[in-house]
Structure formats: structure tokens, C-alpha cells
Amino acid sequence: MTVGTGAGLDTADMVLNIGPQHPSTHGVLRLKLTLDGERVVSCEPIVGYMHRGAEKLFEVRDYRQILMLANRHDWLSAFSNELGVALAVERLMGIEVPVRATWLRMALAELNRVLNHLMFLGSYPLEIGAITPMFYAFRERETLQAAMEEVSGGRMHYMFNRVGGLKEEVPAGWTGRAREAIRTVRTRLPDLDHLIRRNEIFLARTVGVGVLTAEQAAAFGASGPVARASGLDFDLRRDEPYLAYDELDVPVVTRSAGDCHSRFEVLLEQTYVSLDLAEECLARVDQLSGPVNVRLPKVVKAPEGHTYAWTENPLGINGYYLVSRGEKTPWRMKLRTASYANVQALSTLIPGCLVPDLIAILGSMFFVVGDIDK
């Protein structure tokens, strides 16, 4: 777009591409920006460069195999992704999961939530120039990763959920070791908190920057920490409980400012909440005995019909719409992912900001590109 200045000179808005490969986009996301000097006039998020084809692959994999595919679209929330698909299949088949498996699933899901949040708590400050928090975040991640690795054999892609429960019983004494890991992380997490939350440079880069109002968050379908930082007080664990969350008191962390700093604070405080919930679930597991899965036929076939299951994933609400025609593979499996909805808000958030604030806003939306392109 060319603009006349009246002085015989013409100026033109610059069109600039951020990505698709950029160190601050958590994957191959492209932002098409129109700039007027250093101010962003418009922003168009362009997705699809990392298309994983998971939804189409679901149609040619049986109900055991699709858990592996679900595991990978948001690689920071692998356990939670498996869980959502398993819940959808179990609901369609009418399977009642053993109580011990339910509480173990909740404990592992909350540990997975903490691992997800710690990654963003370390990487977000890194993107705007603070290197040290990443080391603290990874120290805590490694402590919890050890517990997750012991129980499942995997560090990122756990593959521990099964239709009807869990893969196998946890190792002897594992719940005690997991609780010890939680206590260790809880005592050391304030190191990260004190280092960054009130840091004056961090405050200058995030307070009042990238404000997303509650109305905008709702309009875009944003959820999770991004929506709660804008004042949307909604959490499926409390409001539409699944598994046995209705037996727990789930505190929901919210803020009203809707800026980058509020999103960071919500993520940080949710980490404390999830550590408490995981410890409570493990205590309940120790009081229960019995199997952790249901014996299934060699070939699993869901009856003809359709169902929808949704879970409060670490980054927000994930929905799983399953349609079956009575065969051993889903006829259709549609994913509604948190990252996809959250990143759409960038088209509203970024226009009007300065180029130096662009990465601060982008990083605070807490998304995984594989979860967008699924």
C-alpha cells in the first residue's frame, strides 16, 4: 500500500514474514505482518506448514493404534492427549474403568500438566532475553520426568493409557517416589518464581502488553491459561468434571488484566495447584487396590454411533469427536485443540503493537504448532 506524504515522497507499508521457521514460534508457524515503521498494522497467522495428518490417519488405525497418534500432536501434553482419545472410545463402548486406574490417570495427567507449564515458564523468558529461568525450569522438569519415565518408560511420548485403563500396574513404591519428586519441585519452584515474576525488565516487557479482553477470548474460543488470564473463569475439571475430578476441590487461577504478564502468572500459579492435585491423587491411589485396566477382546470394535469427550489439557480445552460405524477403526475422529483456537487471537492482539513487543505477545499465547496443524 503506497501512501503519499504531500512532500513529493511516497512511503509504502512493509509486508514482513515472521517464520515459518523462527526460534520463537515453537514450530513452523508463519505470521504475515504489515508494518508502518515499527508498528504492526495487521497480522495474519498462517498455519499448515507442519500438517501431521493425525485426523486422517485415525481412520486407518485401530483403536489401540490411534493412541500413539494422539500422543504426538501436542508433544508437551502427550499423556493428556492419549487420555482424551481413550475417554472418547471408552464412552462410546460403555467401558467402566477401574477406580485405581482413574486416580492414577489423574495423578499422571497433573504431572504432565506441570511438565508442560515448566517448559513455557522457562522458554517464555528466554524468548524475551532472560536465559537463566530455562535452567531452573529444566531442573524441575528433570525431577518429574524421572518419575514419569519410571512408570511409563517414556520421557515425552508415554503411551501409558489404554482403552479401558492403563498399560500396567505402576512399579512397587512408585507413588512414594513420585510424591517425593513433587515435594522437591514444590520447594524449589519459588527459585524460578522469585527470579522472574517481579523482575523489572520482565515487567516492563509484559505488563500492559498484548491485552486480550474476556470478550475477545470468548469470541475466539480461547481456553486454558490464556482465557483465564483474561478473566474467563472456566475449567473443565471443576465445571464439567471427568474421571474423578468431581471428588477434588480444583482451585481455578484467574486474572483480569489479560496481558502477557497475567498469562505468565496464571501459568505459574497453576503449576503450584497441579502439584497439590497430583499429590492428593497419589494419596488416594495408595488407599485403593485392584486392577488398572479392563480385559478387552483381541480386536476392539466400537459400536456404531458417535460421542464427544473433552478434557482440560495443559494448554486449554481439547475436544475429541468420535464417529464409529462398528468397525475396528474410527470412521471419523475430529480433534478440537486448544492451541488452534488460542493462536487465532493473534490477528486481534498483535495489530497496533511495536515490533519489539511482537515476540513477547507471541510467546505468551502458549501454543504448540503440532497441536495447531494436527
Coordinates of C-alpha atoms in Angstrom, one line a residue:
M1 CA 0.0 0.0 0.0
T2 CA 1.5 3.3 -1.1
V3 CA 0.8 6.5 0.8
G4 CA 1.5 10.0 -0.4
T5 CA 3.1 12.3 2.1
G6 CA 2.3 15.5 0.4
A7 CA 6.0 16.4 0.1
G8 CA 6.7 14.7 -3.2
L9 CA 7.7 11.5 -1.4
D10 CA 5.8 8.2 -1.3
T11 CA 6.0 5.7 1.5
A12 CA 4.9 2.1 1.5
D13 CA 3.9 -0.2 4.3
M14 CA 6.3 -3.1 4.6
V15 CA 5.0 -6.7 4.5
L16 CA 7.2 -8.8 6.7
N17 CA 7.1 -12.6 7.3
I18 CA 7.9 -13.9 10.7
G19 CA 8.6 -17.6 10.1
P20 CA 7.6 -20.1 9.1
Q21 CA 10.9 -21.2 10.7
H22 CA 11.7 -18.9 13.6
P23 CA 13.2 -19.7 17.0
S24 CA 10.2 -18.0 18.9
T25 CA 7.3 -19.7 17.1
H26 CA 7.6 -23.2 18.8
G27 CA 7.4 -24.8 15.4
V28 CA 6.7 -23.8 11.8
L29 CA 4.1 -21.0 12.2
R30 CA 4.1 -18.1 9.8
L31 CA 2.9 -14.6 10.7
K32 CA 2.3 -12.2 7.8
L33 CA 2.7 -8.7 9.1
T34 CA 2.0 -5.3 7.6
L35 CA 4.3 -2.7 9.2
D36 CA 4.1 1.1 9.3
G37 CA 7.6 1.8 10.5
E38 CA 8.0 -0.2 13.7
R39 CA 4.2 -0.5 14.4
V40 CA 2.3 -3.5 13.2
V41 CA -0.8 -2.6 11.2
S42 CA -2.2 -6.1 10.6
C43 CA -1.2 -9.6 11.4
E44 CA -2.3 -12.8 9.6
P45 CA -1.4 -16.1 11.2
I46 CA -0.8 -18.7 8.5
V47 CA -0.8 -22.3 9.6
G48 CA -0.5 -25.7 8.0
Y49 CA 3.3 -25.9 7.4
M50 CA 3.6 -28.7 9.9
H51 CA 0.5 -30.7 8.9
R52 CA 0.7 -34.0 10.7
G53 CA -2.4 -35.6 9.2
A54 CA -3.4 -37.2 12.5
E55 CA -7.2 -37.0 11.9
K56 CA -6.9 -38.8 8.6
L57 CA -4.5 -41.4 10.0
F58 CA -7.0 -42.1 12.8
E59 CA -9.3 -43.6 10.1
V60 CA -6.8 -46.3 9.1
R61 CA -5.5 -47.3 12.5
D62 CA -7.4 -49.4 15.1
Y63 CA -8.5 -48.2 18.5
R64 CA -5.2 -49.2 20.1
Q65 CA -3.0 -47.6 17.5
I66 CA -4.7 -44.2 17.4
L67 CA -3.5 -43.5 21.0
M68 CA 0.0 -43.3 19.6
L69 CA -1.0 -40.7 17.0
A70 CA -2.9 -38.7 19.6
N71 CA 0.2 -38.8 21.8
R72 CA 2.2 -36.6 19.3
H73 CA 0.3 -33.6 18.0
D74 CA 1.0 -31.6 21.2
W75 CA 4.2 -33.2 22.3
L76 CA 4.3 -31.3 25.6
S77 CA 1.0 -32.8 26.6
A78 CA 1.3 -36.3 25.4
F79 CA -0.3 -38.1 28.4
S80 CA -3.3 -35.8 28.3
N81 CA -3.8 -36.3 24.6
E82 CA -3.8 -40.1 25.0
L83 CA -6.2 -39.7 27.8
G84 CA -8.8 -37.7 25.8
V85 CA -8.9 -40.3 23.0
A86 CA -9.1 -43.2 25.5
L87 CA -12.0 -41.4 27.2
A88 CA -13.9 -40.9 23.9
V89 CA -13.5 -44.6 22.9
E90 CA -14.5 -45.8 26.4
R91 CA -17.6 -43.6 26.4
L92 CA -18.7 -45.0 23.0
M93 CA -18.0 -48.6 24.1
G94 CA -19.6 -48.2 27.5
I95 CA -16.4 -49.3 29.3
E96 CA -16.2 -48.6 33.1
V97 CA -12.6 -48.1 34.0
P98 CA -11.3 -49.4 37.4
V99 CA -11.2 -46.8 40.1
R100 CA -7.5 -47.3 40.8
A101 CA -6.8 -46.6 37.1
T102 CA -8.9 -43.4 37.2
W103 CA -6.9 -41.9 40.1
L104 CA -3.6 -42.9 38.6
R105 CA -4.7 -41.3 35.3
M106 CA -5.5 -38.1 37.2
A107 CA -2.1 -38.1 39.0
L108 CA -0.2 -38.6 35.8
A109 CA -2.3 -36.0 33.9
E110 CA -1.5 -33.4 36.6
L111 CA 2.2 -34.3 36.5
N112 CA 2.1 -33.9 32.7
R113 CA 0.4 -30.5 33.2
V114 CA 3.3 -29.4 35.4
L115 CA 5.9 -30.6 32.8
N116 CA 4.1 -28.6 30.1
H117 CA 3.9 -25.4 32.2
L118 CA 7.5 -25.6 33.3
M119 CA 8.6 -25.7 29.6
F120 CA 6.8 -22.5 28.9
L121 CA 7.8 -20.9 32.2
G122 CA 11.4 -21.4 31.1
S123 CA 11.1 -20.7 27.3
Y124 CA 9.0 -17.6 27.5
P125 CA 11.5 -15.5 29.4
L126 CA 14.2 -17.0 27.1
E127 CA 12.4 -15.6 24.1
I128 CA 12.5 -12.0 25.5
G129 CA 16.1 -12.2 26.7
A130 CA 16.2 -14.0 30.1
I131 CA 18.4 -17.1 29.8
T132 CA 18.7 -18.2 33.4
P133 CA 15.0 -19.3 34.0
M134 CA 15.3 -22.0 31.4
F135 CA 17.9 -23.8 33.6
Y136 CA 15.7 -23.6 36.7
A137 CA 12.7 -24.9 34.7
F138 CA 14.6 -27.8 33.3
R139 CA 15.9 -28.7 36.7
E140 CA 12.4 -29.2 37.9
R141 CA 11.3 -30.9 34.7
E142 CA 14.0 -33.5 35.1
T143 CA 12.9 -34.3 38.6
L144 CA 9.4 -35.0 37.5
Q145 CA 10.5 -36.6 34.2
A146 CA 12.3 -39.3 36.2
A147 CA 9.0 -40.2 37.9
M148 CA 7.1 -40.3 34.6
E149 CA 9.9 -42.3 32.9
E150 CA 10.0 -44.9 35.7
V151 CA 6.3 -45.5 35.4
S152 CA 5.9 -45.5 31.6
G153 CA 9.3 -46.0 30.1
G154 CA 9.0 -42.8 28.0
R155 CA 10.2 -39.2 28.6
M156 CA 7.9 -37.4 26.2
H157 CA 5.6 -39.9 24.5
Y158 CA 4.4 -42.0 27.4
M159 CA 2.0 -44.4 25.7
F160 CA 0.7 -45.4 29.1
N161 CA -3.0 -45.0 28.6
R162 CA -5.0 -47.9 27.1
V163 CA -8.7 -48.2 26.1
G164 CA -10.1 -49.5 29.4
G165 CA -7.4 -48.1 31.8
L166 CA -3.6 -48.1 31.9
K167 CA -0.9 -50.2 30.3
E168 CA 0.1 -51.9 33.5
E169 CA 0.4 -51.5 37.3
V170 CA 2.9 -48.9 38.5
P171 CA 6.2 -50.2 40.0
A172 CA 6.3 -51.0 43.7
G173 CA 6.9 -47.9 45.8
W174 CA 6.4 -45.6 42.8
T175 CA 3.7 -43.5 44.4
G176 CA 6.1 -42.6 47.3
R177 CA 8.9 -41.7 45.0
A178 CA 6.5 -39.6 42.9
R179 CA 5.3 -37.7 46.0
E180 CA 9.0 -37.1 47.0
A181 CA 9.6 -35.6 43.5
I182 CA 6.6 -33.4 43.9
R183 CA 7.8 -32.2 47.3
T184 CA 11.2 -31.4 45.8
V185 CA 9.8 -29.4 42.9
R186 CA 7.4 -27.6 45.2
T187 CA 10.2 -26.4 47.5
R188 CA 12.4 -25.3 44.6
L189 CA 9.8 -23.7 42.3
P190 CA 9.9 -20.4 44.3
D191 CA 13.5 -20.0 42.9
L192 CA 12.0 -19.7 39.4
D193 CA 9.1 -17.6 40.8
H194 CA 11.4 -15.1 42.6
L195 CA 13.8 -14.9 39.6
I196 CA 11.3 -13.8 37.0
R197 CA 7.8 -12.8 38.2
R198 CA 8.8 -9.4 39.7
N199 CA 11.9 -8.8 37.6
E200 CA 11.7 -5.2 36.5
I201 CA 12.8 -5.9 32.9
F202 CA 10.3 -8.7 32.6
L203 CA 7.6 -6.5 34.0
A204 CA 8.5 -3.7 31.5
R205 CA 8.2 -6.2 28.6
T206 CA 4.9 -7.9 29.7
V207 CA 2.7 -5.6 31.8
G208 CA 0.0 -3.9 29.7
V209 CA 1.4 -5.6 26.5
G210 CA -0.8 -7.8 24.3
V211 CA -4.1 -7.3 26.2
L212 CA -6.8 -9.8 25.3
T213 CA -10.2 -8.9 26.7
A214 CA -12.6 -11.5 28.1
E215 CA -15.0 -10.8 25.2
Q216 CA -12.3 -11.4 22.6
A217 CA -11.0 -14.5 24.4
A218 CA -14.6 -16.0 24.3
A219 CA -15.1 -14.9 20.7
F220 CA -12.0 -16.8 19.5
G221 CA -12.8 -19.8 21.7
A222 CA -9.6 -19.3 23.7
S223 CA -9.3 -21.5 26.8
G224 CA -6.8 -22.6 29.4
P225 CA -4.3 -20.2 30.9
V226 CA -4.8 -17.7 28.0
A227 CA -8.5 -17.4 28.6
R228 CA -8.3 -17.4 32.4
A229 CA -5.7 -14.6 32.4
S230 CA -8.4 -12.5 30.6
G231 CA -11.0 -13.3 33.4
L232 CA -12.8 -16.2 31.9
D233 CA -13.4 -18.4 35.0
F234 CA -13.8 -21.8 33.3
D235 CA -12.0 -25.1 33.9
L236 CA -13.5 -28.4 32.9
R237 CA -12.0 -30.2 35.9
R238 CA -14.3 -28.1 38.1
D239 CA -17.2 -27.1 35.8
E240 CA -17.7 -30.3 33.7
P241 CA -15.7 -32.9 35.7
Y242 CA -14.4 -36.1 34.0
L243 CA -12.6 -39.0 35.6
A244 CA -13.0 -38.3 39.3
Y245 CA -12.3 -34.6 39.4
D246 CA -15.7 -34.0 41.0
E247 CA -14.2 -35.6 44.2
L248 CA -11.5 -32.9 44.3
D249 CA -11.5 -29.3 45.1
V250 CA -9.9 -27.8 42.0
P251 CA -8.8 -24.2 42.5
V252 CA -9.0 -22.2 39.3
V253 CA -6.4 -19.4 38.9
T254 CA -7.6 -16.3 37.1
R255 CA -6.5 -12.8 36.4
S256 CA -8.4 -9.9 34.8
A257 CA -5.8 -7.8 33.0
G258 CA -5.4 -10.2 30.0
D259 CA -1.9 -9.0 29.3
C260 CA 1.3 -11.0 28.8
H261 CA 2.2 -10.9 32.4
S262 CA -1.2 -12.1 33.5
R263 CA -0.8 -15.1 31.2
F264 CA 2.6 -15.9 32.7
E265 CA 1.3 -15.6 36.3
V266 CA -1.7 -17.8 35.6
L267 CA 0.6 -20.5 34.2
L268 CA 3.0 -20.2 37.2
E269 CA 0.3 -20.4 39.8
Q270 CA -1.5 -23.3 38.0
T271 CA 1.8 -25.2 38.4
Y272 CA 1.5 -25.0 42.2
V273 CA -2.2 -26.1 42.0
S274 CA -1.3 -29.1 39.8
L275 CA 1.4 -30.3 42.2
D276 CA -1.1 -30.2 45.0
L277 CA -3.7 -32.1 43.0
A278 CA -1.2 -34.7 41.9
E279 CA -0.1 -35.3 45.5
E280 CA -3.8 -35.7 46.5
C281 CA -4.4 -38.2 43.7
L282 CA -1.4 -40.3 44.7
A283 CA -2.5 -40.4 48.3
R284 CA -5.9 -41.7 47.0
V285 CA -4.1 -44.3 44.8
D286 CA -2.3 -45.7 47.9
Q287 CA -5.7 -46.3 49.5
L288 CA -7.0 -48.3 46.6
S289 CA -6.3 -51.8 45.3
G290 CA -7.4 -53.8 42.3
P291 CA -6.8 -53.8 38.6
V292 CA -5.7 -50.9 36.5
N293 CA -7.3 -52.0 33.2
V294 CA -10.2 -53.9 31.7
R295 CA -9.6 -57.1 29.7
L296 CA -10.5 -56.4 26.1
P297 CA -11.0 -58.7 23.1
K298 CA -8.1 -59.1 20.7
V299 CA -9.9 -56.9 18.1
V300 CA -11.5 -53.9 19.6
K301 CA -14.6 -52.6 17.8
A302 CA -16.6 -49.6 19.0
P303 CA -20.4 -49.9 18.3
E304 CA -22.0 -47.8 15.6
G305 CA -22.6 -44.2 16.9
H306 CA -20.9 -41.1 17.8
T307 CA -19.7 -39.3 21.0
Y308 CA -17.8 -36.3 22.2
A309 CA -15.3 -36.2 25.0
W310 CA -13.4 -33.1 26.2
T311 CA -10.6 -32.6 28.7
E312 CA -8.8 -29.7 30.3
N313 CA -5.5 -30.1 28.7
P314 CA -2.5 -28.1 29.9
L315 CA -2.9 -25.5 27.2
G316 CA -6.7 -25.4 27.3
I317 CA -9.8 -27.4 26.2
N318 CA -9.2 -30.3 23.9
G319 CA -12.3 -32.0 22.3
Y320 CA -12.5 -35.4 20.7
Y321 CA -15.4 -36.1 18.4
L322 CA -15.5 -39.8 17.5
V323 CA -17.8 -41.4 14.9
S324 CA -17.9 -45.2 14.5
R325 CA -19.6 -47.4 12.0
G326 CA -19.0 -50.5 14.1
E327 CA -15.6 -51.3 12.7
K328 CA -12.2 -51.7 14.3
T329 CA -11.1 -48.2 13.1
P330 CA -12.9 -44.9 13.7
W331 CA -14.9 -43.7 10.8
R332 CA -14.0 -40.1 11.8
M333 CA -12.1 -38.7 14.7
K334 CA -12.1 -34.9 14.9
L335 CA -9.8 -33.0 17.2
R336 CA -10.6 -29.6 18.7
T337 CA -7.2 -28.4 20.1
A338 CA -6.5 -25.6 22.5
S339 CA -3.5 -24.2 20.5
Y340 CA -5.5 -23.8 17.3
A341 CA -8.2 -21.6 19.0
N342 CA -5.7 -19.7 21.1
V343 CA -3.4 -18.7 18.2
Q344 CA -6.3 -17.3 16.1
A345 CA -6.4 -14.4 18.6
L346 CA -3.1 -13.2 17.4
S347 CA -4.8 -11.4 14.5
T348 CA -6.5 -9.2 17.1
L349 CA -3.7 -9.0 19.7
I350 CA -0.8 -8.0 17.5
P351 CA -2.1 -5.1 15.3
G352 CA -1.1 -1.8 17.0
C353 CA 1.9 -3.2 18.9
L354 CA 5.5 -2.4 18.2
V355 CA 7.8 -5.0 16.5
P356 CA 9.9 -5.5 19.8
D357 CA 6.6 -6.5 21.6
L358 CA 5.7 -9.0 18.9
I359 CA 7.7 -11.9 20.3
A360 CA 6.6 -11.1 23.9
I361 CA 2.9 -11.4 22.7
L362 CA 3.5 -14.4 20.6
G363 CA 5.3 -16.4 23.3
S364 CA 2.6 -15.6 25.9
M365 CA -0.1 -17.4 23.9
F366 CA 1.4 -20.7 24.9
F367 CA 0.8 -22.9 21.9
V368 CA 2.4 -25.9 20.2
V369 CA 2.4 -25.8 16.4
G370 CA 1.8 -29.5 16.0
D371 CA -1.3 -29.0 18.1
I372 CA -2.5 -26.4 15.6
D373 CA -1.7 -28.3 12.4
K374 CA -2.6 -31.7 13.9

